[in-house]
Short mmCIF file of C-alpha atoms and ligand atoms in Angstrom, two decimals:
data_model
loop_
_atom_site.label_atom_id
_atom_site.label_comp_id
_atom_site.label_asym_id
_atom_site.label_seq_id
_atom_site.Cartn_x
_atom_site.Cartn_y
_atom_site.Cartn_z
CA UNK Y 1255 -6.68 25.53 -2.85
CA UNK Y 1256 -10.13 24.40 -1.74
CA UNK Y 1257 -13.57 25.36 -2.95
CA UNK Y 1258 -13.98 27.68 0.05
CA UNK Y 1259 -11.45 30.14 -1.41
CA UNK Y 1260 -12.90 32.56 -3.99
CA UNK Y 1261 -11.31 31.84 -7.41
CA UNK Y 1262 -9.89 35.37 -7.83
CA UNK Y 1263 -8.23 35.16 -4.46
CA UNK Y 1264 -6.84 31.72 -5.19
CA UNK Y 1265 -5.25 32.95 -8.41
CA UNK Y 1266 -3.60 35.84 -6.57
CA UNK Y 1267 -1.92 33.43 -4.21
CA UNK Y 1268 1.58 32.45 -5.16
CA UNK Y 1269 2.55 28.79 -4.88
CA UNK Y 1270 4.57 29.48 -1.72
CA UNK Y 1271 1.60 31.15 -0.02
CA UNK Y 1272 -0.59 28.06 -0.17
CA UNK Y 1273 -1.35 26.65 3.23
CA UNK Y 1274 -0.48 22.96 3.13
CA UNK Y 1275 -1.75 20.34 5.58
CA UNK Y 1276 0.86 19.69 8.28
CA UNK Y 1277 0.10 16.01 8.61
CA UNK Y 1278 -1.06 13.37 6.15
CA UNK Y 1279 -2.97 10.55 7.84
CA UNK Y 1280 -3.25 7.55 5.51
CA UNK Y 1281 -5.49 4.82 6.92
CA UNK Y 1282 -6.02 1.34 5.55
CA UNK Y 1283 -8.86 -0.77 6.95
CA UNK Y 1284 -7.82 -4.32 6.12
CA UNK Y 1285 -10.60 -6.11 4.12
CA UNK Y 1286 -13.04 -3.18 4.13
CA UNK Y 1287 -14.77 -3.87 0.80
CA UNK Y 1288 -16.93 -1.31 -0.97
CA UNK Y 1289 -19.77 -3.74 -0.33
CA UNK Y 1290 -19.31 -3.65 3.45
CA UNK Y 1291 -18.88 0.11 3.35
CA UNK Y 1292 -22.17 0.60 1.52
CA UNK Y 1293 -23.92 -1.86 3.84
CA UNK Y 1294 -22.91 0.12 6.93
CA UNK Y 1295 -22.55 3.72 5.78
CA UNK Y 1296 -26.00 4.72 7.06
CA UNK Y 1297 -25.14 3.30 10.49
CA UNK Y 1298 -21.96 5.34 10.96
CA UNK Y 1299 -21.99 8.19 13.47
CA UNK Y 1300 -18.27 8.58 14.24
CA UNK Y 1301 -15.10 8.76 12.18
CA UNK Y 1302 -16.62 7.37 8.99
CA UNK Y 1303 -19.45 9.90 9.20
CA UNK Y 1304 -16.88 12.69 9.32
CA UNK Y 1305 -15.00 11.30 6.31
CA UNK Y 1306 -18.31 11.07 4.42
CA UNK Y 1307 -18.39 14.91 4.53
CA UNK Y 1308 -15.21 15.04 2.42
CA UNK Y 1309 -14.48 13.65 -1.04
CA UNK Y 1310 -16.12 10.23 -1.31
CA UNK Y 1311 -15.16 7.65 -3.95
CA UNK Y 1312 -17.24 4.56 -3.11
CA UNK Y 1313 -15.77 2.56 -6.03
CA UNK Y 1314 -12.03 2.56 -5.58
CA UNK Y 1315 -10.17 -0.39 -7.06
CA UNK Y 1316 -7.23 -2.46 -6.02
CA UNK Y 1317 -7.06 -3.13 -9.72
CA UNK Y 1318 -4.67 -6.10 -9.73
CA UNK Y 1319 -5.53 -9.81 -9.62
CA UNK Y 1320 -3.85 -11.04 -6.42
CA UNK Y 1321 -6.02 -9.14 -3.92
CA UNK Y 1322 -3.95 -9.90 -0.83
CA UNK Y 1323 -2.77 -7.75 2.06
CA UNK Y 1324 0.81 -7.10 1.03
CA UNK Y 1325 0.15 -5.99 -2.56
CA UNK Y 1326 -2.94 -4.08 -1.43
CA UNK Y 1327 -1.08 -2.00 1.11
CA UNK Y 1328 1.79 -1.46 -1.31
CA UNK Y 1329 -0.41 0.32 -3.89
CA UNK Y 1330 -1.84 2.85 -1.42
CA UNK Y 1331 1.19 5.10 -0.84
CA UNK Y 1332 3.38 4.21 -3.82
CA UNK Y 1333 0.93 4.94 -6.64
CA UNK Y 1334 2.27 1.75 -8.25
CA UNK Y 1335 0.64 -1.52 -9.25
CA UNK Y 1336 2.34 -4.70 -7.96
CA UNK Y 1337 3.81 -5.08 -11.48
CA UNK Y 1338 5.92 -2.00 -10.71
CA UNK Y 1339 6.34 -2.25 -6.92
CA UNK Y 1340 7.33 -5.94 -6.98
CA UNK Y 1341 4.91 -6.79 -4.13
CA UNK Y 1342 2.96 -9.36 -6.15
CA UNK Y 1343 1.40 -11.34 -3.29
CA UNK Y 1344 1.74 -12.05 0.43
CA UNK Y 1345 4.38 -14.56 -0.51
CA UNK Y 1346 6.16 -16.03 -3.47
CA UNK Y 1347 8.82 -18.62 -4.23
CA UNK Y 1348 12.44 -17.85 -5.02
CA UNK Y 1349 14.17 -21.11 -5.92
CA UNK Y 1350 17.51 -19.29 -6.39
CA UNK Y 1351 18.00 -18.39 -2.72
CA UNK Y 1352 20.50 -20.47 -0.80
CA UNK Y 1353 18.40 -21.40 2.24
CA UNK Y 1354 16.35 -24.58 2.21
CA UNK Y 1355 13.02 -22.78 2.53
CA UNK Y 1356 12.37 -21.20 -0.87
CA UNK Y 1357 9.04 -19.63 0.03
CA UNK Y 1358 9.55 -15.91 0.64
CA UNK Y 1359 7.26 -13.75 2.76
CA UNK Y 1360 6.57 -10.36 1.18
CA UNK Y 1361 7.83 -8.46 4.22
CA UNK Y 1362 10.92 -10.44 5.15
CA UNK Y 1363 14.61 -9.92 4.49
CA UNK Y 1364 15.70 -13.38 3.36
CA UNK Y 1365 19.37 -12.47 3.80
CA UNK Y 1366 19.08 -11.52 7.47
CA UNK Y 1367 18.70 -13.63 10.61
CA UNK Y 1368 17.58 -12.69 14.09
CA UNK Y 1369 16.51 -14.36 17.29
CA UNK Y 1370 12.78 -13.78 16.61
CA UNK Y 1371 9.86 -14.06 16.95
CA UNK Y 1372 8.73 -13.75 14.27
CA UNK Y 1373 10.84 -16.47 12.63
CA UNK Y 1374 11.75 -14.09 9.78
CA UNK Y 1375 13.29 -10.61 9.81
CA UNK Y 1376 10.52 -8.07 9.04
CA UNK Y 1377 11.65 -5.67 6.31
CA UNK Y 1378 10.44 -3.60 3.36
CA UNK Y 1379 13.39 -4.82 1.29
CA UNK Y 1380 11.20 -6.23 -1.52
CA UNK Y 1381 9.42 -2.92 -2.17
CA UNK Y 1382 10.97 -1.68 -5.43
CA UNK Y 1383 9.49 1.84 -5.41
CA UNK Y 1384 9.44 4.64 -2.81
CA UNK Y 1385 6.41 5.39 -0.65
CA UNK Y 1386 4.92 8.86 -0.36
CA UNK Y 1387 6.45 9.25 3.11
CA UNK Y 1388 9.88 8.41 1.70
CA UNK Y 1389 9.40 10.89 -1.14
CA UNK Y 1390 8.39 13.56 1.40
CA UNK Y 1391 11.59 12.91 3.36
CA UNK Y 1392 13.71 13.11 0.19
CA UNK Y 1393 12.10 16.44 -0.71
CA UNK Y 1394 12.45 17.84 2.81
CA UNK Y 1395 14.54 16.12 5.48
CA UNK Y 1396 12.40 17.71 8.21
CA UNK Y 1397 9.48 15.56 7.10
CA UNK Y 1398 8.83 12.55 9.37
CA UNK Y 1399 7.55 9.23 8.05
CA UNK Y 1400 5.76 7.12 10.67
CA UNK Y 1401 3.84 3.89 10.14
CA UNK Y 1402 1.97 1.69 12.61
CA UNK Y 1403 -0.24 -1.34 12.02
CA UNK Y 1404 -1.65 -4.55 13.40
CA UNK Y 1405 0.39 -6.40 10.71
CA UNK Y 1406 4.04 -6.04 9.75
CA UNK Y 1407 3.34 -6.28 6.01
CA UNK Y 1408 0.88 -3.38 6.25
CA UNK Y 1409 3.19 -1.12 8.26
CA UNK Y 1410 6.21 -1.89 6.08
CA UNK Y 1411 4.57 -1.52 2.67
CA UNK Y 1412 2.89 1.77 3.63
CA UNK Y 1413 6.00 3.14 5.36
CA UNK Y 1414 8.72 1.78 3.10
CA UNK Y 1415 12.40 1.32 3.89
CA UNK Y 1416 13.08 4.83 5.17
CA UNK Y 1417 10.84 5.42 8.18
CA UNK Y 1418 11.41 7.43 11.35
CA UNK Y 1419 9.25 5.05 13.36
CA UNK Y 1420 7.54 1.85 12.25
CA UNK Y 1421 5.56 -0.55 14.47
CA UNK Y 1422 3.52 -3.69 13.98
CA UNK Y 1423 1.72 -6.03 16.35
CA UNK Y 1424 3.27 -9.48 16.68
CA UNK Y 1425 0.84 -12.05 18.05
CA UNK Y 1426 3.46 -14.44 19.41
CA UNK Y 1427 4.93 -11.85 21.77
CA UNK Y 1428 1.66 -9.94 22.30
CA UNK Y 1429 3.45 -6.65 21.58
CA UNK Y 1430 4.27 -4.12 18.91
CA UNK Y 1431 7.71 -4.65 17.40
CA UNK Y 1432 9.85 -2.49 15.16
CA UNK Y 1433 12.41 -3.36 12.48
CA UNK Y 1434 15.61 -5.02 13.62
CA UNK Y 1435 18.46 -2.81 14.74
CA UNK Y 1436 16.10 -0.14 16.03
CA UNK Y 1437 15.01 0.57 19.62
CA UNK Y 1438 11.38 1.00 20.58
CA UNK Y 1439 10.35 4.58 21.25
CA UNK Y 1440 9.86 4.86 25.06
CA UNK Y 1441 6.17 5.54 24.50
CA UNK Y 1442 5.76 2.29 22.58
CA UNK Y 1443 7.65 0.36 25.24
CA UNK Y 1444 5.15 1.50 27.87
CA UNK Y 1445 2.17 0.87 25.59
CA UNK Y 1446 3.44 -2.67 25.05
CA UNK Y 1447 3.05 -3.61 28.72
CA UNK Y 1448 -0.59 -2.55 28.48
CA UNK Y 1449 -1.12 -4.53 25.26
CA UNK Y 1450 0.37 -7.70 26.73
CA UNK Y 1451 -1.85 -7.38 29.79
CA UNK Y 1452 -4.95 -6.91 27.61
CA UNK Y 1453 -4.18 -10.15 25.78
CA UNK Y 1454 -3.40 -12.02 29.00
CA UNK Y 1455 -6.53 -10.78 30.76
CA UNK Y 1456 -8.92 -11.75 27.97
CA UNK Y 1457 -12.32 -10.13 27.67
CA UNK Y 1458 -15.35 -11.72 29.34
CA UNK Y 1459 -18.09 -9.32 28.21
CA UNK Y 1460 -18.78 -7.02 25.30
CA UNK Y 1461 -21.92 -4.97 24.76
CA UNK Y 1462 -23.54 -5.92 21.45
CA UNK Y 1463 -25.31 -3.04 19.64
CA UNK Y 1464 -29.02 -3.76 19.05
CA UNK Y 1465 -28.51 -3.26 15.30
CA UNK Y 1466 -25.91 -6.05 15.34
CA UNK Y 1467 -27.96 -8.47 17.43
CA UNK Y 1468 -30.41 -8.62 14.53
CA UNK Y 1469 -27.62 -9.98 12.31
CA UNK Y 1470 -26.83 -12.81 14.75
CA UNK Y 1471 -27.81 -16.26 13.42
CA UNK Y 1472 -25.84 -19.48 13.61
CA UNK Y 1473 -24.25 -20.71 10.38
CA UNK Y 1474 -22.69 -24.15 10.51
CA UNK Y 1475 -19.44 -24.45 8.53
CA UNK Y 1476 -18.66 -28.04 9.57
CA UNK Y 1477 -19.02 -30.35 12.58
CA UNK Y 1478 -16.56 -28.29 14.63
CA UNK Y 1479 -17.20 -24.77 13.51
CA UNK Y 1480 -20.13 -22.36 13.56
CA UNK Y 1481 -20.18 -18.60 13.05
CA UNK Y 1482 -22.67 -15.74 13.06
CA UNK Y 1483 -23.40 -15.21 16.75
CA UNK Y 1484 -20.02 -14.53 18.34
CA UNK Y 1485 -19.64 -11.36 20.45
CA UNK Y 1486 -15.85 -11.05 19.95
CA UNK Y 1487 -15.06 -11.76 23.60
CA UNK Y 1488 -12.07 -14.01 24.31
CA UNK Y 1489 -10.37 -16.17 26.93
CA UNK Y 1490 -7.29 -15.05 28.86
CA UNK Y 1491 -4.18 -15.28 26.69
CA UNK Y 1492 -6.09 -15.79 23.42
CA UNK Y 1493 -4.00 -13.67 21.06
CA UNK Y 1494 -5.92 -14.89 17.98
CA UNK Y 1495 -9.17 -13.70 19.55
CA UNK Y 1496 -7.49 -10.40 20.43
CA UNK Y 1497 -6.62 -9.77 16.79
CA UNK Y 1498 -10.12 -10.68 15.61
CA UNK Y 1499 -11.75 -8.02 17.76
CA UNK Y 1500 -11.85 -4.21 17.84
CA UNK Y 1501 -9.25 -4.30 20.63
CA UNK Y 1502 -6.28 -4.58 18.27
CA UNK Y 1503 -7.54 -1.60 16.25
CA UNK Y 1504 -8.06 0.38 19.47
CA UNK Y 1505 -4.49 -0.13 20.59
CA UNK Y 1506 -3.14 0.58 17.07
CA UNK Y 1507 -4.93 3.94 17.12
CA UNK Y 1508 -3.64 4.55 20.64
CA UNK Y 1509 -0.13 3.92 19.32
CA UNK Y 1510 -0.76 6.39 16.48
CA UNK Y 1511 -1.97 9.12 18.84
CA UNK Y 1512 0.88 8.43 21.25
CA UNK Y 1513 3.40 8.82 18.41
CA UNK Y 1514 1.75 12.08 17.30
CA UNK Y 1515 2.37 13.44 20.80
CA UNK Y 1516 5.79 11.93 21.37
CA UNK Y 1517 7.14 13.13 18.02
CA UNK Y 1518 4.97 16.25 17.76
CA UNK Y 1519 3.81 15.13 14.33
CA UNK Y 1520 2.09 17.88 12.36
CA UNK Y 1521 3.94 20.54 14.35
CA UNK Y 1522 7.31 20.42 12.64
CA UNK Y 1523 9.02 22.35 9.84
CA UNK Y 1524 7.58 20.13 7.09
CA UNK Y 1525 4.48 18.03 6.44
CA UNK Y 1526 4.66 14.66 8.21
CA UNK Y 1527 3.26 11.28 7.16
CA UNK Y 1528 1.38 9.00 9.55
CA UNK Y 1529 0.31 5.69 7.97
CA UNK Y 1530 -2.07 3.53 10.00
CA UNK Y 1531 -3.01 -0.05 9.16
CA UNK Y 1532 -6.09 -1.28 11.07
CA UNK Y 1533 -6.12 -5.05 10.82
CA UNK Y 1534 -9.01 -6.29 12.98
CA UNK Y 1535 -11.65 -6.09 10.24
CA UNK Y 1536 -9.63 -8.60 8.21
CA UNK Y 1537 -9.20 -11.04 11.08
CA UNK Y 1538 -12.93 -10.83 11.84
CA UNK Y 1539 -13.76 -11.42 8.16
CA UNK Y 1540 -11.50 -14.46 8.00
CA UNK Y 1541 -12.71 -16.02 11.25
CA UNK Y 1542 -16.44 -15.23 11.05
CA UNK Y 1543 -17.24 -14.00 7.52
CA UNK Y 1544 -18.68 -10.60 6.63
CA UNK Y 1545 -22.42 -10.88 7.20
CA UNK Y 1546 -22.80 -11.94 10.81
CA UNK Y 1547 -23.04 -10.18 14.15
CA UNK Y 1548 -19.24 -10.27 14.43
CA UNK Y 1549 -18.46 -7.92 11.52
CA UNK Y 1550 -21.23 -5.61 12.67
CA UNK Y 1551 -19.69 -5.30 16.16
CA UNK Y 1552 -16.27 -4.70 14.60
CA UNK Y 1553 -17.32 -1.98 12.13
CA UNK Y 1554 -19.48 0.00 14.55
CA UNK Y 1555 -16.69 -0.10 17.15
CA UNK Y 1556 -14.15 0.96 14.53
CA UNK Y 1557 -16.35 3.89 13.51
CA UNK Y 1558 -16.44 5.09 17.13
CA UNK Y 1559 -12.69 4.68 17.58
CA UNK Y 1560 -11.92 6.58 14.37
CA UNK Y 1561 -14.18 9.39 15.57
CA UNK Y 1562 -12.25 9.69 18.84
CA UNK Y 1563 -8.95 9.52 16.97
CA UNK Y 1564 -9.88 12.45 14.68
CA UNK Y 1565 -11.28 14.41 17.66
CA UNK Y 1566 -7.91 13.93 19.34
CA UNK Y 1567 -6.08 15.41 16.34
CA UNK Y 1568 -8.51 18.37 16.36
CA UNK Y 1569 -7.86 18.98 20.06
CA UNK Y 1570 -4.14 19.14 19.33
CA UNK Y 1571 -4.72 21.86 16.73
CA UNK Y 1572 -3.14 19.86 13.93
CA UNK Y 1573 -4.04 20.69 10.32
CA UNK Y 1574 -4.36 17.21 8.86
CA UNK Y 1575 -5.44 15.57 5.63
CA UNK Y 1576 -6.96 12.08 5.75
CA UNK Y 1577 -7.06 9.39 3.08
CA UNK Y 1578 -8.85 6.17 4.05
CA UNK Y 1579 -9.12 3.04 1.96
CA UNK Y 1580 -8.58 -0.74 2.13
CA UNK Y 1581 -5.95 -3.17 0.91
CA UNK Y 1582 -8.61 -5.43 -0.69
CA UNK Y 1583 -12.26 -6.32 -0.34
CA UNK Y 1584 -13.67 -9.67 0.60
CA UNK Y 1585 -16.87 -11.64 0.64
CA UNK Y 1586 -18.82 -13.90 2.90
CA UNK Y 1587 -18.50 -17.61 3.60
CA UNK Y 1588 -20.24 -19.89 1.07
CA UNK Y 1589 -22.47 -21.55 3.70
CA UNK Y 1590 -24.21 -18.22 4.39
CA UNK Y 1591 -24.00 -16.99 0.78
CA UNK Y 1592 -25.97 -20.07 -0.30
CA UNK Y 1593 -28.73 -19.18 2.14
CA UNK Y 1594 -28.73 -15.58 0.98
CA UNK Y 1595 -29.29 -15.62 -2.75
CA UNK Y 1596 -26.04 -17.12 -4.09
CA UNK Y 1597 -26.78 -20.84 -4.57
CA UNK Y 1598 -23.62 -21.34 -6.66
CA UNK Y 1599 -21.29 -20.30 -3.79
CA UNK Y 1600 -18.98 -23.14 -2.82
CA UNK Y 1601 -15.68 -24.12 -1.28
CA UNK Y 1602 -12.83 -25.61 -3.17
CA UNK Y 1603 -12.70 -29.43 -2.95
CA UNK Y 1604 -10.50 -30.97 -0.25
CA UNK Y 1605 -8.50 -32.75 -2.97
CA UNK Y 1606 -8.19 -29.78 -5.32
CA UNK Y 1607 -4.76 -28.38 -4.51
CA UNK Y 1608 -1.21 -28.21 -5.81
CA UNK Y 1609 -0.27 -31.57 -4.25
CA UNK Y 1610 -3.19 -33.22 -6.04
CA UNK Y 1611 -2.25 -31.51 -9.30
CA UNK Y 1612 1.31 -32.77 -8.90
CA UNK Y 1613 0.09 -36.37 -8.63
CA UNK Y 1614 -2.22 -36.21 -11.63
CA UNK Y 1615 0.26 -34.37 -13.86
CA UNK Y 1616 2.97 -36.88 -12.89
CA UNK Y 1617 0.63 -39.77 -13.76
CA UNK Y 1618 -0.31 -38.23 -17.12
CA UNK Y 1619 3.38 -37.81 -18.01
CA UNK Y 1620 4.21 -41.35 -16.88
CA UNK Y 1621 6.56 -40.21 -14.14
CA UNK Y 1622 7.43 -42.16 -11.02
CA UNK Y 1623 4.97 -41.53 -8.18
CA UNK Y 1624 6.12 -38.68 -5.94
CA UNK Y 1625 8.42 -36.96 -8.45
CA UNK Y 1626 8.51 -33.30 -7.32
CA UNK Y 1627 7.10 -31.08 -10.07
CA UNK Y 1628 5.80 -28.01 -8.29
CA UNK Y 1629 7.06 -25.99 -5.41
CA UNK Y 1630 4.46 -26.65 -2.66
CA UNK Y 1631 1.93 -23.83 -2.37
CA UNK Y 1632 -1.06 -23.49 -0.07
CA UNK Y 1633 -3.99 -22.18 -2.08
CA UNK Y 1634 -5.15 -21.76 -5.61
CA UNK Y 1635 -5.99 -18.22 -6.75
CA UNK Y 1636 -2.27 -17.62 -6.71
CA UNK Y 1637 0.90 -18.46 -8.58
CA UNK Y 1638 2.16 -22.00 -9.06
CA UNK Y 1639 5.91 -22.57 -9.41
CA UNK Y 1640 7.40 -25.45 -11.39
CA UNK Y 1641 10.59 -26.92 -9.90
CA UNK Y 1642 13.71 -25.31 -11.41
CA UNK Y 1643 15.53 -28.64 -11.04
CA UNK Y 1644 13.56 -30.04 -14.02
CA UNK Y 1645 15.20 -29.66 -17.41
CA UNK Y 1646 13.66 -27.10 -19.78
CA UNK Y 1647 11.86 -29.72 -21.88
CA UNK Y 1648 10.26 -31.42 -18.88
CA UNK Y 1649 9.36 -28.05 -17.38
CA UNK Y 1650 7.44 -27.18 -20.55
CA UNK Y 1651 5.66 -30.56 -20.58
CA UNK Y 1652 4.68 -30.17 -16.91
CA UNK Y 1653 3.41 -26.67 -17.58
CA UNK Y 1654 1.33 -27.67 -20.62
CA UNK Y 1655 -0.18 -30.69 -18.87
CA UNK Y 1656 -0.97 -28.71 -15.70
CA UNK Y 1657 -2.63 -25.95 -17.72
CA UNK Y 1658 -4.62 -28.57 -19.65
CA UNK Y 1659 -5.85 -30.29 -16.48
CA UNK Y 1660 -6.64 -27.05 -14.65
CA UNK Y 1661 -8.55 -25.70 -17.67
CA UNK Y 1662 -10.77 -28.81 -17.53
CA UNK Y 1663 -11.75 -28.21 -13.89
CA UNK Y 1664 -15.28 -27.01 -13.14
CA UNK Y 1665 -13.87 -24.84 -10.33
CA UNK Y 1666 -11.46 -22.89 -12.54
CA UNK Y 1667 -12.37 -19.77 -14.51
CA UNK Y 1668 -9.00 -19.09 -16.17
CA UNK Y 1669 -5.42 -20.39 -16.25
CA UNK Y 1670 -2.48 -18.32 -17.46
CA UNK Y 1671 0.96 -19.29 -18.63
CA UNK Y 1672 2.57 -16.28 -16.94
CA UNK Y 1673 5.34 -16.07 -19.53
CA UNK Y 1674 2.71 -14.62 -21.88
CA UNK Y 1675 1.69 -11.86 -19.44
CA UNK Y 1676 4.69 -9.67 -20.21
CA UNK Y 1677 3.15 -9.05 -23.65
CA UNK Y 1678 -0.04 -7.66 -22.10
CA UNK Y 1679 -0.02 -3.87 -21.62
CA UNK Y 1680 -0.78 -2.37 -18.20
CA UNK Y 1681 -4.34 -1.23 -18.75
CA UNK Y 1682 -5.28 2.41 -18.44
CA UNK Y 1683 -8.98 1.66 -18.96
CA UNK Y 1684 -11.56 1.87 -16.16
CA UNK Y 1685 -10.62 -0.98 -13.78
CA UNK Y 1686 -14.06 -2.67 -13.85
CA UNK Y 1687 -13.52 -3.27 -17.58
CA UNK Y 1688 -10.12 -4.89 -17.28
CA UNK Y 1689 -9.89 -8.38 -18.74
CA UNK Y 1690 -8.70 -11.18 -16.44
CA UNK Y 1691 -5.37 -11.10 -18.31
CA UNK Y 1692 -5.05 -7.38 -17.60
CA UNK Y 1693 -5.77 -7.98 -13.90
CA UNK Y 1694 -3.12 -10.71 -13.89
CA UNK Y 1695 -0.69 -8.42 -15.72
CA UNK Y 1696 -0.91 -5.79 -12.96
CA UNK Y 1697 0.17 -8.52 -10.50
CA UNK Y 1698 2.98 -9.88 -12.70
CA UNK Y 1699 6.62 -9.19 -11.89
CA UNK Y 1700 9.18 -11.26 -13.81
CA UNK Y 1701 11.52 -13.18 -11.55
CA UNK Y 1702 9.01 -13.27 -8.68
CA UNK Y 1703 5.79 -14.42 -10.32
CA UNK Y 1704 5.16 -18.12 -10.76
CA UNK Y 1705 4.91 -20.13 -13.97
CA UNK Y 1706 1.16 -20.69 -13.89
CA UNK Y 1707 -1.63 -18.54 -12.50
CA UNK Y 1708 -5.00 -20.10 -11.65
CA UNK Y 1709 -8.17 -18.08 -11.20
CA UNK Y 1710 -11.08 -19.83 -9.51
CA UNK Y 1711 -14.68 -19.25 -10.51
CA UNK Y 1712 -16.58 -16.39 -8.90
CA UNK Y 1713 -17.94 -17.17 -5.39
CA UNK Y 1714 -15.54 -20.11 -5.00
CA UNK Y 1715 -13.75 -19.90 -1.65
CA UNK Y 1716 -10.21 -21.39 -1.81
CA UNK Y 1717 -10.52 -22.78 1.75
CA UNK Y 1718 -11.78 -26.40 1.98
CA UNK Y 1719 -14.85 -27.30 4.05
CA UNK Y 1720 -12.67 -29.06 6.63
CA UNK Y 1721 -11.34 -25.69 7.87
CA UNK Y 1722 -10.72 -25.34 11.59
CA UNK Y 1723 -9.78 -21.65 11.63
CA UNK Y 1724 -10.42 -19.30 8.70
CA UNK Y 1725 -13.88 -19.64 7.11
CA UNK Y 1726 -13.68 -16.84 4.53
CA UNK Y 1727 -11.02 -15.06 2.55
CA UNK Y 1728 -10.11 -12.75 -0.35
CA UNK Y 1729 -7.36 -12.84 -2.95
CA UNK Y 1730 -9.42 -13.40 -6.10
CA UNK Y 1731 -9.49 -11.24 -9.25
CA UNK Y 1732 -13.24 -10.66 -8.78
CA UNK Y 1733 -14.64 -7.24 -7.99
CA UNK Y 1734 -15.88 -8.21 -4.51
CA UNK Y 1735 -12.18 -8.55 -3.64
CA UNK Y 1736 -10.97 -5.59 -5.76
CA UNK Y 1737 -13.46 -2.85 -4.93
CA UNK Y 1738 -12.73 -0.67 -1.88
CA UNK Y 1739 -13.91 2.74 -0.68
CA UNK Y 1740 -11.57 5.74 -1.04
CA UNK Y 1741 -12.33 8.67 1.26
CA UNK Y 1742 -10.43 11.97 1.52
CA UNK Y 1743 -11.06 14.55 4.21
CA UNK Y 1744 -9.66 17.91 5.27
CA UNK Y 1745 -11.47 20.49 7.39
CA UNK Y 1746 -11.72 22.98 4.49
CA UNK Y 1747 -12.88 20.51 1.86
CA UNK Y 1748 -16.35 20.80 0.37
CA UNK Y 1749 -18.20 17.50 0.11
CA UNK Y 1750 -18.73 15.62 -3.10
CA UNK Y 1751 -19.26 12.02 -4.05
CA UNK Y 1752 -17.97 10.52 -7.29
CA UNK Y 1753 -19.46 7.12 -8.12
CA UNK Y 1754 -17.30 6.49 -11.19
CA UNK Y 1755 -14.41 4.15 -10.53
CA UNK Y 1756 -10.96 5.25 -9.41
CA UNK Y 1757 -7.94 3.25 -8.24
CA UNK Y 1758 -5.94 3.02 -5.03
CA UNK Y 1759 -2.83 3.86 -7.10
CA UNK Y 1760 -4.45 7.30 -7.49
CA UNK Y 1761 -4.12 8.00 -3.75
CA UNK Y 1762 -0.38 8.80 -3.64
CA UNK Y 1763 -0.45 11.32 -6.53
CA UNK Y 1764 -3.63 12.88 -5.09
CA UNK Y 1765 -2.06 13.37 -1.65
CA UNK Y 1766 1.23 14.52 -3.20
CA UNK Y 1767 -0.54 17.33 -5.06
CA UNK Y 1768 -2.36 18.39 -1.87
CA UNK Y 1769 0.95 18.85 -0.05
CA UNK Y 1770 2.76 20.42 -3.01
CA UNK Y 1771 5.07 17.50 -3.78
CA UNK Y 1772 5.94 16.80 -7.40
CA UNK Y 1773 6.21 13.20 -8.59
CA UNK Y 1774 7.09 12.47 -12.22
CA UNK Y 1775 4.08 10.91 -13.94
CA UNK Y 1776 6.22 8.12 -15.42
CA UNK Y 1777 7.01 6.90 -11.90
CA UNK Y 1778 3.33 6.29 -11.18
CA UNK Y 1779 0.49 4.07 -12.38
CA UNK Y 1780 -2.15 6.31 -10.81
CA UNK Y 1781 -3.29 9.87 -11.49
CA UNK Y 1782 -4.11 12.84 -9.28
CA UNK Y 1783 -7.80 13.06 -8.34
CA UNK Y 1784 -9.11 16.63 -8.09
CA UNK Y 1785 -10.45 16.90 -4.54
CA UNK Y 1786 -11.82 20.39 -5.07
CA UNK Y 1787 -15.60 20.06 -5.38
CA UNK Y 1788 -15.84 23.34 -7.34
CA UNK Y 1789 -14.04 25.00 -10.22
CA UNK Y 1790 -10.67 24.88 -8.46
CA UNK Y 1791 -8.31 21.97 -9.04
CA UNK Y 1792 -6.33 20.44 -6.18
CA UNK Y 1793 -4.05 18.78 -8.77
CA UNK Y 1794 -2.69 22.12 -10.04
ZN1 ZN P 1437 -5.54 -7.66 4.01
#
């Protein structure tokens, strides 16, 4: 099936004779943009260097508008845009649910209660389509579907509802948890004591690579906060610092390897799925931005850890197929962007938010001060929900006035009345050419999406300058947040690089073809990518 096989020989092989990989390893590096990947690819000497000898697609796209973690991870193994999977954002509002809190987290079961933490019940209940691991299990019950990540929403949207094992790090308890009603595998229980101790001990020293030292320079965000020169060490008990360091990724990979051994993944009667969500890169990007010493330390450490992880699979004699990508991209903080060739980079104004919009729309409509018009929402660059308690006529007036005011703002690029998005077709064009409406359409799911969608101007960070914690983010419809690398590797694959754009929804059909699993084309938004560098075709 690969270029190494002579064509005549390949044709002689019957379908059943094809040797299929025994284990699919699907890795998502949270917030690894194509831009970061190209910045560092010449520095890699470990796991990334190995993947660069396989099939390399430097311009993959999370094609949708709401480039957040939950939707991003949901596209990778479902082959479906958020418009089909229902995972439109990290959170949305459901005013019909009976509980007081109408905001819904993408990976919570709103109908279930538990003792916590976390305060919600982690679940893949909102995922409306099957994952590749679930499809593999349906096709062959001997197939195991395992998912592990630093974040619950990553593990659950890559694993799906029907997993054999699923684990995610929970900061509040300093441990990996699983879904409710399930016991921890004994291996994970023992790993958890080590994880908790690592957090409690803190980390006093970390060697900084010389290459990274050169990127260290202080950037002042505000009176309280500077970034650029941190070495990702942390005080005892600092679980936030633990997440924003390579240490969370290290222990996530340790969990993955431990589960390979404990479950003998890749050694069973059918191909197994191991999904891995590595979250540290995202936490580093949020806390320190992308262009300082911090991200450099993180990515070079990650490269080393991935190298050791793949070496470990080799030593176990497992025939595995890797797909690596990211749930979204990201870009740097405006304070550093302005110093580095992007003078227009800015933060959203402290007063430019949904609460402020509510006041000014209320005033324009002559309503009493404090009349609730919108369901409270944190940031722009996402959906705005008008209160269902308003009558239809008032709802329409509120919507029109809000759209009028938002359209007038210098910070806003586009505003959509989402009720018009259903008329937009899901684009099949190259993703870089999608209109903003087409990007919004791929994120639109009736009944979950809001009434109004606001898109901020390029290089506008939706975090105000008064921030105490996160300095940078993603989530916009711009290509710096949409474009991610897509790398495929198997030991018999011949190298090629394809610079033309592809999409993360192409990953599931591509992997499915490699393991001989049929998925009806009408159940997918993506297409199979031919990973055979020569005349052969891994899609047939
Ligand atoms: Zn993310």
